[in-house]
Amino acid sequence: MPGDLLFIPGPVTCAPEVLAAMAEPMVNHRGERFAGALLAVREKLARVYETSGEVLVLGSSGTGGLEAAVVNLFSPGDLLLSCPVGNFGKRLAAIAKIHGADVEILDTEPGHGLDPARLAGRLRQDRERRIAGVLLTQNETSTGVQNDMEALARAMEGHPALRVVDSVSGLGASRMPIDGLGFDAVVGASQKVLAAPPGLAFVALSARAWDAVARAKMPRFYFDFAKAREFGADGQTPWTPPISQVFALNVALDRYHAEGTANVHARHSANAAAIRAGVQALGLQLFGDIRYASPTVVTMRVPENVQASVVLKTLRERHGIVLAGGQGDLKGKIFRMGTMGAITPADVQRAIAALGETLAAQGFASAVR
Ligand SMILES: *Cc1c(COP(=O)(O)O)cnc(C)c1O
């Protein structure tokens, strides 16, 4: 049964071999077969992350990974500088707030990336070094913006705050050597660039992060990094893991590394460029500042007099193509088209043609010029 072609920014279209791994017989999660798979996954993830540090694998969606990073690194009352550039950044701030952090927001207009000079300026003002953590989003899925992480890393040089990064929709699609850039906790998830089913989050942690884990006082039980590390050494997790997802991710990571990091990066960039060119040729306007255009999510404005929900429904029902709409204030105002997952350039062209046809049927004139 061929499914719809998913152009949403997660979950994404999975390769047949990845899906087949989900159908493997169940095994003992304290046995050798599972330990082998988990240790292999952690080693392959460390290569995606370009880190010599430890990568923890958690049984949760990406949001669980973000919550885990916050509660394991900080204490109630800690001042955290949150730098959202869209909805997912706001979610990370909300997580920190609900666990008792004192959250200060450095806001950015939707569609733009975080200005490194503003971040550097705020940190320079913090002479007493009260800011304990900086919360960043590498790739903001709600607006299709990718921050310049190298410039942001430079902007934070010399300040001791821990650097927490939501890289859920960015990890693996472009270069971010986290050891070299000095990030402390970088969160990813299985259902995005790595093109596995949802259900697993990952957190890469620096040595500084591990020191913070020992001091951090936010309450935690399920997401306890110290326990995850202890069990992880033996290829286990503290609690029953989503075993089938680990098997699937192991196959997805083999595919990733067989294709090669540079080729995977190039594929996402090329598909994003093809989508941008294709929708502009249809007469659509891209959303946001092109200098921060994401390789994994392309955003475009919904034309006047076109109803986004009708377009999305028609694309799915008539063409088997699933795009995403806007979130929050951008609902009805933008379409979002992801490049993640097992999709080909031909799939991209088919999706753009279907979008053009659907818009034309709704009377969008310049779609047919
Ligand atoms: C998908 C995503 C998440 C996590 O979402 P979950 O539904 O919890 O997996 C977090 N941040 C970003 C930027 C994302 O794209």
Coordinates of C-alpha atoms and ligand atoms in Angstrom, one line a residue:
M1 CA 0.0 0.0 0.0
P2 CA 1.8 3.1 -1.2
G3 CA 1.1 6.0 1.2
D4 CA 0.8 9.7 0.6
L5 CA 4.0 11.6 -0.3
L6 CA 4.8 13.6 2.8
F7 CA 6.2 17.0 2.3
I8 CA 5.4 18.1 5.9
P9 CA 8.4 18.9 8.0
G10 CA 8.1 15.6 10.0
P11 CA 7.1 12.9 10.2
V12 CA 8.5 12.2 6.7
T13 CA 8.3 9.6 4.0
C14 CA 10.4 6.6 5.2
A15 CA 12.2 4.2 2.9
P16 CA 10.7 0.7 2.6
E17 CA 13.7 -0.9 4.4
V18 CA 13.3 1.4 7.3
L19 CA 9.6 0.5 7.6
A20 CA 10.4 -3.2 7.2
A21 CA 12.7 -3.0 10.3
M22 CA 9.7 -2.0 12.3
A23 CA 8.2 -5.5 11.6
E24 CA 11.1 -7.4 13.1
P25 CA 10.2 -9.8 16.0
M26 CA 10.2 -8.2 19.5
V27 CA 13.2 -8.9 21.6
N28 CA 14.3 -8.6 25.2
H29 CA 15.3 -4.9 25.8
R30 CA 17.9 -6.2 28.3
G31 CA 19.3 -8.7 25.8
E32 CA 22.2 -8.7 23.3
R33 CA 20.2 -8.1 20.1
F34 CA 18.8 -4.8 21.4
A35 CA 22.0 -3.7 23.0
G36 CA 23.8 -4.2 19.7
A37 CA 21.3 -2.1 17.9
L38 CA 21.3 0.7 20.5
L39 CA 25.1 0.9 20.7
A40 CA 25.2 1.0 16.9
V41 CA 22.6 3.7 16.8
R42 CA 24.5 5.8 19.3
E43 CA 27.8 5.5 17.4
K44 CA 26.1 6.4 14.1
L45 CA 24.3 9.3 15.6
A46 CA 27.6 10.6 17.1
R47 CA 28.9 10.7 13.5
V48 CA 25.9 12.7 12.3
Y49 CA 26.4 15.1 15.2
E50 CA 30.2 15.3 14.5
T51 CA 30.8 14.8 18.2
S52 CA 33.2 12.8 20.3
G53 CA 30.9 13.3 23.2
E54 CA 28.0 11.1 24.3
V55 CA 24.7 11.0 22.5
L56 CA 21.8 9.8 24.6
V57 CA 18.8 8.2 23.0
L58 CA 15.4 8.8 24.7
G59 CA 12.0 7.2 24.1
S60 CA 10.0 10.3 23.2
S61 CA 9.3 12.8 20.5
G62 CA 11.6 15.8 20.0
T63 CA 9.8 17.8 22.6
G64 CA 10.7 15.3 25.2
G65 CA 14.3 15.7 24.3
L66 CA 14.0 19.5 24.7
E67 CA 12.3 19.1 28.1
A68 CA 15.0 16.6 29.1
A69 CA 17.8 19.0 28.2
V70 CA 16.2 21.8 30.3
V71 CA 15.5 19.8 33.4
N72 CA 18.9 18.0 33.5
L73 CA 21.0 21.2 33.0
F74 CA 19.3 23.8 35.1
S75 CA 17.8 24.6 38.5
P76 CA 14.6 26.5 39.4
G77 CA 15.3 30.3 39.4
D78 CA 18.2 30.1 36.9
L79 CA 18.1 33.0 34.4
L80 CA 17.8 31.6 30.8
L81 CA 18.1 33.7 27.7
S82 CA 15.6 32.3 25.2
C83 CA 16.1 33.4 21.6
P84 CA 13.0 32.2 19.7
V85 CA 12.7 32.9 16.0
G86 CA 9.3 31.1 15.7
N87 CA 6.9 28.7 17.4
F88 CA 9.4 26.0 18.3
G89 CA 11.7 28.4 20.0
K90 CA 8.7 29.7 22.0
R91 CA 7.9 26.1 22.9
L92 CA 11.4 25.7 24.4
A93 CA 11.0 28.9 26.4
A94 CA 7.6 27.6 27.7
I95 CA 9.2 24.4 28.8
A96 CA 11.9 26.3 30.7
K97 CA 9.3 28.5 32.3
I98 CA 7.1 25.7 33.5
H99 CA 10.0 24.1 35.2
G100 CA 10.7 27.3 37.2
A101 CA 13.4 29.0 35.2
D102 CA 13.5 32.8 35.0
V103 CA 13.1 33.1 31.2
E104 CA 14.1 36.3 29.4
I105 CA 13.1 36.5 25.8
L106 CA 15.3 38.0 23.0
D107 CA 12.6 38.2 20.3
T108 CA 13.0 38.1 16.5
E109 CA 10.5 39.0 13.9
P110 CA 9.0 35.8 12.2
G111 CA 10.9 34.9 9.0
H112 CA 14.2 36.3 10.2
G113 CA 17.2 34.6 11.8
L114 CA 18.6 35.7 15.2
D115 CA 21.0 38.6 14.9
P116 CA 24.3 37.5 16.3
A117 CA 25.2 41.1 17.3
R118 CA 22.0 41.4 19.4
L119 CA 22.9 38.1 21.2
A120 CA 26.5 39.2 21.8
G121 CA 25.2 42.6 23.0
R122 CA 22.9 41.1 25.6
L123 CA 25.6 38.7 26.9
R124 CA 28.1 41.6 27.1
Q125 CA 25.6 43.4 29.4
D126 CA 25.5 40.5 31.7
R127 CA 28.6 41.5 33.6
E128 CA 27.6 39.5 36.7
R129 CA 27.3 36.4 34.6
R130 CA 23.7 35.7 35.8
I131 CA 22.6 34.1 32.6
A132 CA 23.0 30.4 33.1
G133 CA 21.8 29.2 29.7
V134 CA 21.1 30.4 26.2
L135 CA 18.2 28.6 24.4
L136 CA 18.6 28.5 20.6
T137 CA 16.8 27.0 17.6
Q138 CA 19.1 25.8 14.8
N139 CA 16.3 25.4 12.3
E140 CA 12.9 26.9 13.0
T141 CA 10.3 24.7 11.3
S142 CA 7.4 27.1 11.8
T143 CA 9.0 29.8 9.6
G144 CA 11.5 28.0 7.5
V145 CA 14.5 29.8 9.0
Q146 CA 17.9 28.4 9.7
N147 CA 20.1 30.4 12.1
D148 CA 23.7 31.0 11.4
M149 CA 25.0 28.8 14.2
E150 CA 28.7 29.6 13.6
A151 CA 28.0 33.3 14.0
L152 CA 25.9 32.6 17.1
A153 CA 28.6 30.5 18.6
R154 CA 31.1 33.3 18.1
A155 CA 28.6 35.8 19.6
M156 CA 28.5 33.7 22.8
E157 CA 32.3 33.3 23.1
G158 CA 33.6 34.3 26.6
H159 CA 30.2 33.9 28.3
P160 CA 29.9 30.9 30.5
A161 CA 26.2 30.2 29.9
L162 CA 25.3 26.7 28.7
R163 CA 24.2 26.6 25.1
V164 CA 21.1 24.5 24.5
V165 CA 20.1 24.0 20.8
D166 CA 16.9 22.7 19.3
S167 CA 18.3 21.0 16.2
V168 CA 15.3 18.7 15.7
S169 CA 14.5 19.7 12.1
G170 CA 18.1 20.6 11.3
L171 CA 20.3 17.8 12.6
G172 CA 22.0 16.0 9.7
A173 CA 20.9 18.4 6.9
S174 CA 23.8 20.9 7.2
R175 CA 27.1 21.1 8.9
M176 CA 27.1 21.9 12.6
P177 CA 30.3 20.6 14.2
I178 CA 29.0 20.9 17.8
D179 CA 32.3 20.1 19.6
G180 CA 34.1 22.8 17.6
L181 CA 31.3 25.4 18.1
G182 CA 31.0 24.7 21.8
F183 CA 27.3 23.8 22.0
D184 CA 26.4 21.9 25.2
A185 CA 23.1 20.1 24.6
V186 CA 21.9 19.6 21.0
V187 CA 18.5 17.9 20.6
G188 CA 17.4 15.9 17.6
A189 CA 14.6 13.5 16.7
S190 CA 14.1 10.4 14.6
Q191 CA 11.3 11.6 12.3
K192 CA 13.0 14.5 10.5
V193 CA 16.2 14.5 8.5
L194 CA 17.1 10.9 9.5
A195 CA 13.9 9.7 7.9
A196 CA 12.9 7.2 10.5
P197 CA 9.5 6.9 12.2
P198 CA 8.7 9.2 15.2
G199 CA 9.4 8.0 18.8
L200 CA 13.0 8.7 19.5
A201 CA 14.8 11.9 20.6
F202 CA 18.5 12.4 20.9
V203 CA 20.6 14.7 23.0
A204 CA 24.4 15.3 22.4
L205 CA 26.0 16.5 25.5
S206 CA 29.3 18.3 26.1
A207 CA 31.6 17.7 29.1
R208 CA 30.4 21.0 30.5
A209 CA 26.8 19.8 30.2
W210 CA 27.7 16.7 32.3
D211 CA 29.1 18.9 35.0
A212 CA 25.8 20.8 35.0
V213 CA 23.8 17.6 35.2
A214 CA 25.5 16.9 38.5
R215 CA 24.4 20.3 39.9
A216 CA 21.0 20.8 38.3
K217 CA 18.1 20.7 40.7
M218 CA 15.0 20.7 38.4
P219 CA 12.9 17.6 39.2
R220 CA 13.2 14.8 36.8
F221 CA 12.6 11.1 36.8
Y222 CA 11.8 9.6 33.3
F223 CA 14.3 11.9 31.6
D224 CA 17.3 11.5 34.0
F225 CA 20.5 11.9 32.0
A226 CA 22.6 10.3 34.7
K227 CA 20.5 7.2 34.6
A228 CA 20.4 7.2 30.8
R229 CA 24.2 7.4 30.7
E230 CA 24.6 4.6 33.2
F231 CA 22.3 2.2 31.3
G232 CA 23.5 3.5 27.9
A233 CA 27.0 2.2 28.6
D234 CA 25.6 -1.3 28.4
G235 CA 23.4 -0.7 25.4
Q236 CA 20.3 -0.3 27.5
T237 CA 17.8 2.4 28.5
P238 CA 16.6 2.9 32.1
W239 CA 13.0 2.2 31.0
T240 CA 11.5 0.0 28.3
P241 CA 12.5 1.7 25.0
P242 CA 10.5 1.8 21.7
I243 CA 12.4 -1.2 20.4
S244 CA 11.0 -1.2 16.9
Q245 CA 11.9 2.5 16.4
V246 CA 15.5 1.8 17.4
F247 CA 15.7 -1.0 14.8
A248 CA 14.2 1.3 12.2
L249 CA 16.5 4.2 13.1
N250 CA 19.5 1.9 12.9
V251 CA 18.6 1.1 9.2
A252 CA 17.8 4.7 8.5
L253 CA 21.3 5.7 9.8
D254 CA 22.9 3.1 7.6
R255 CA 21.2 4.7 4.7
Y256 CA 22.3 8.1 5.8
H257 CA 26.0 7.1 6.1
A258 CA 25.9 5.1 2.9
E259 CA 24.7 8.2 1.1
G260 CA 27.4 10.2 2.9
T261 CA 27.1 13.3 5.0
A262 CA 28.1 15.7 2.3
N263 CA 25.6 14.1 -0.2
V264 CA 22.8 14.2 2.3
H265 CA 23.5 17.9 3.0
A266 CA 23.6 18.6 -0.8
R267 CA 20.4 16.7 -1.4
H268 CA 18.4 18.8 1.1
S269 CA 19.9 22.1 -0.2
A270 CA 19.2 21.1 -3.8
N271 CA 15.6 20.0 -3.1
A272 CA 15.0 23.2 -1.1
A273 CA 16.4 25.3 -4.0
A274 CA 14.2 23.4 -6.5
I275 CA 11.1 24.0 -4.4
R276 CA 11.9 27.7 -4.0
A277 CA 12.5 28.1 -7.8
G278 CA 9.4 26.0 -8.6
V279 CA 6.9 27.9 -6.4
Q280 CA 8.3 31.2 -7.5
A281 CA 7.8 30.1 -11.1
L282 CA 4.2 29.5 -10.2
G283 CA 4.0 33.1 -9.1
L284 CA 4.2 32.5 -5.3
Q285 CA 6.1 34.7 -3.0
L286 CA 8.6 33.1 -0.6
F287 CA 8.2 33.9 3.1
G288 CA 11.0 35.3 5.2
D289 CA 14.5 36.5 4.7
I290 CA 16.2 34.5 2.0
R291 CA 19.6 34.8 3.8
Y292 CA 18.2 32.5 6.5
A293 CA 16.4 30.1 4.1
S294 CA 16.3 26.6 5.6
P295 CA 17.4 23.6 3.6
T296 CA 14.8 21.4 5.3
V297 CA 11.6 23.6 5.2
V298 CA 10.6 26.0 2.5
T299 CA 7.9 28.6 3.4
M300 CA 5.8 30.6 0.9
R301 CA 2.9 33.0 1.3
V302 CA -0.6 31.9 0.5
P303 CA -1.8 34.1 -2.3
E304 CA -4.7 36.6 -1.7
N305 CA -8.2 35.1 -2.3
V306 CA -6.8 31.5 -1.9
Q307 CA -7.9 29.4 1.0
A308 CA -5.0 27.5 2.4
S309 CA -7.0 24.8 4.0
V310 CA -8.8 24.0 0.7
V311 CA -5.5 23.8 -1.2
L312 CA -4.0 21.5 1.4
K313 CA -7.1 19.2 1.4
T314 CA -7.2 19.1 -2.4
L315 CA -3.5 18.3 -2.7
R316 CA -3.9 15.4 -0.3
E317 CA -7.2 14.0 -1.7
R318 CA -6.5 14.4 -5.4
H319 CA -2.8 14.0 -5.6
G320 CA -1.7 12.1 -2.5
I321 CA 0.6 15.0 -1.6
V322 CA 0.7 16.4 1.9
L323 CA 2.0 19.9 2.6
A324 CA 1.8 21.8 5.8
G325 CA 0.1 25.1 6.6
G326 CA 1.3 27.8 8.9
Q327 CA 1.2 27.6 12.7
G328 CA -0.1 30.2 15.2
D329 CA -0.2 33.7 13.7
L330 CA 0.9 32.3 10.3
K331 CA -2.1 29.9 10.0
G332 CA -3.7 30.5 6.7
K333 CA -0.9 32.8 5.6
I334 CA 1.9 30.4 4.6
F335 CA 2.4 27.0 3.2
R336 CA 5.3 24.9 4.4
M337 CA 7.0 22.3 2.3
G338 CA 9.7 20.1 3.7
T339 CA 12.6 18.5 2.0
M340 CA 13.3 15.8 4.6
G341 CA 12.7 12.1 4.0
A342 CA 12.9 9.6 1.2
I343 CA 11.7 12.0 -1.6
T344 CA 13.3 12.4 -5.0
P345 CA 13.7 15.5 -7.3
A346 CA 10.9 13.9 -9.4
D347 CA 8.7 13.9 -6.4
V348 CA 9.5 17.5 -5.8
Q349 CA 8.5 18.4 -9.4
R350 CA 5.3 16.4 -9.1
A351 CA 4.4 18.2 -5.9
I352 CA 5.0 21.6 -7.4
A353 CA 3.0 20.7 -10.5
A354 CA 0.1 19.5 -8.3
L355 CA 0.3 22.7 -6.3
G356 CA 0.2 24.8 -9.4
E357 CA -2.8 22.9 -10.7
T358 CA -4.6 23.2 -7.4
L359 CA -4.0 26.9 -7.1
A360 CA -5.1 27.5 -10.7
A361 CA -8.3 25.6 -10.0
Q362 CA -8.9 28.1 -7.2
G363 CA -8.5 31.0 -9.6
F364 CA -5.0 32.0 -8.8
A365 CA -4.2 33.6 -12.1
S366 CA -0.4 33.9 -12.1
A367 CA -0.1 30.2 -11.4
V368 CA -0.9 29.5 -15.1
R369 CA 1.2 32.1 -16.8
Ligands
LIG1 C1 9.5 18.7 15.0 C2 10.2 19.7 15.8 C3 10.2 19.5 17.3 C4 9.7 18.4 18.0 O1 8.4 18.1 17.8 P1 7.9 16.7 18.3 O2 6.5 16.7 17.7 O3 7.9 16.7 19.8 O4 8.8 15.6 17.8 C5 11.0 20.5 18.0 N1 11.6 21.5 17.4 C6 11.6 21.7 16.0 C7 12.3 22.8 15.5 C8 10.9 20.8 15.2 O5 10.8 20.9 13.9

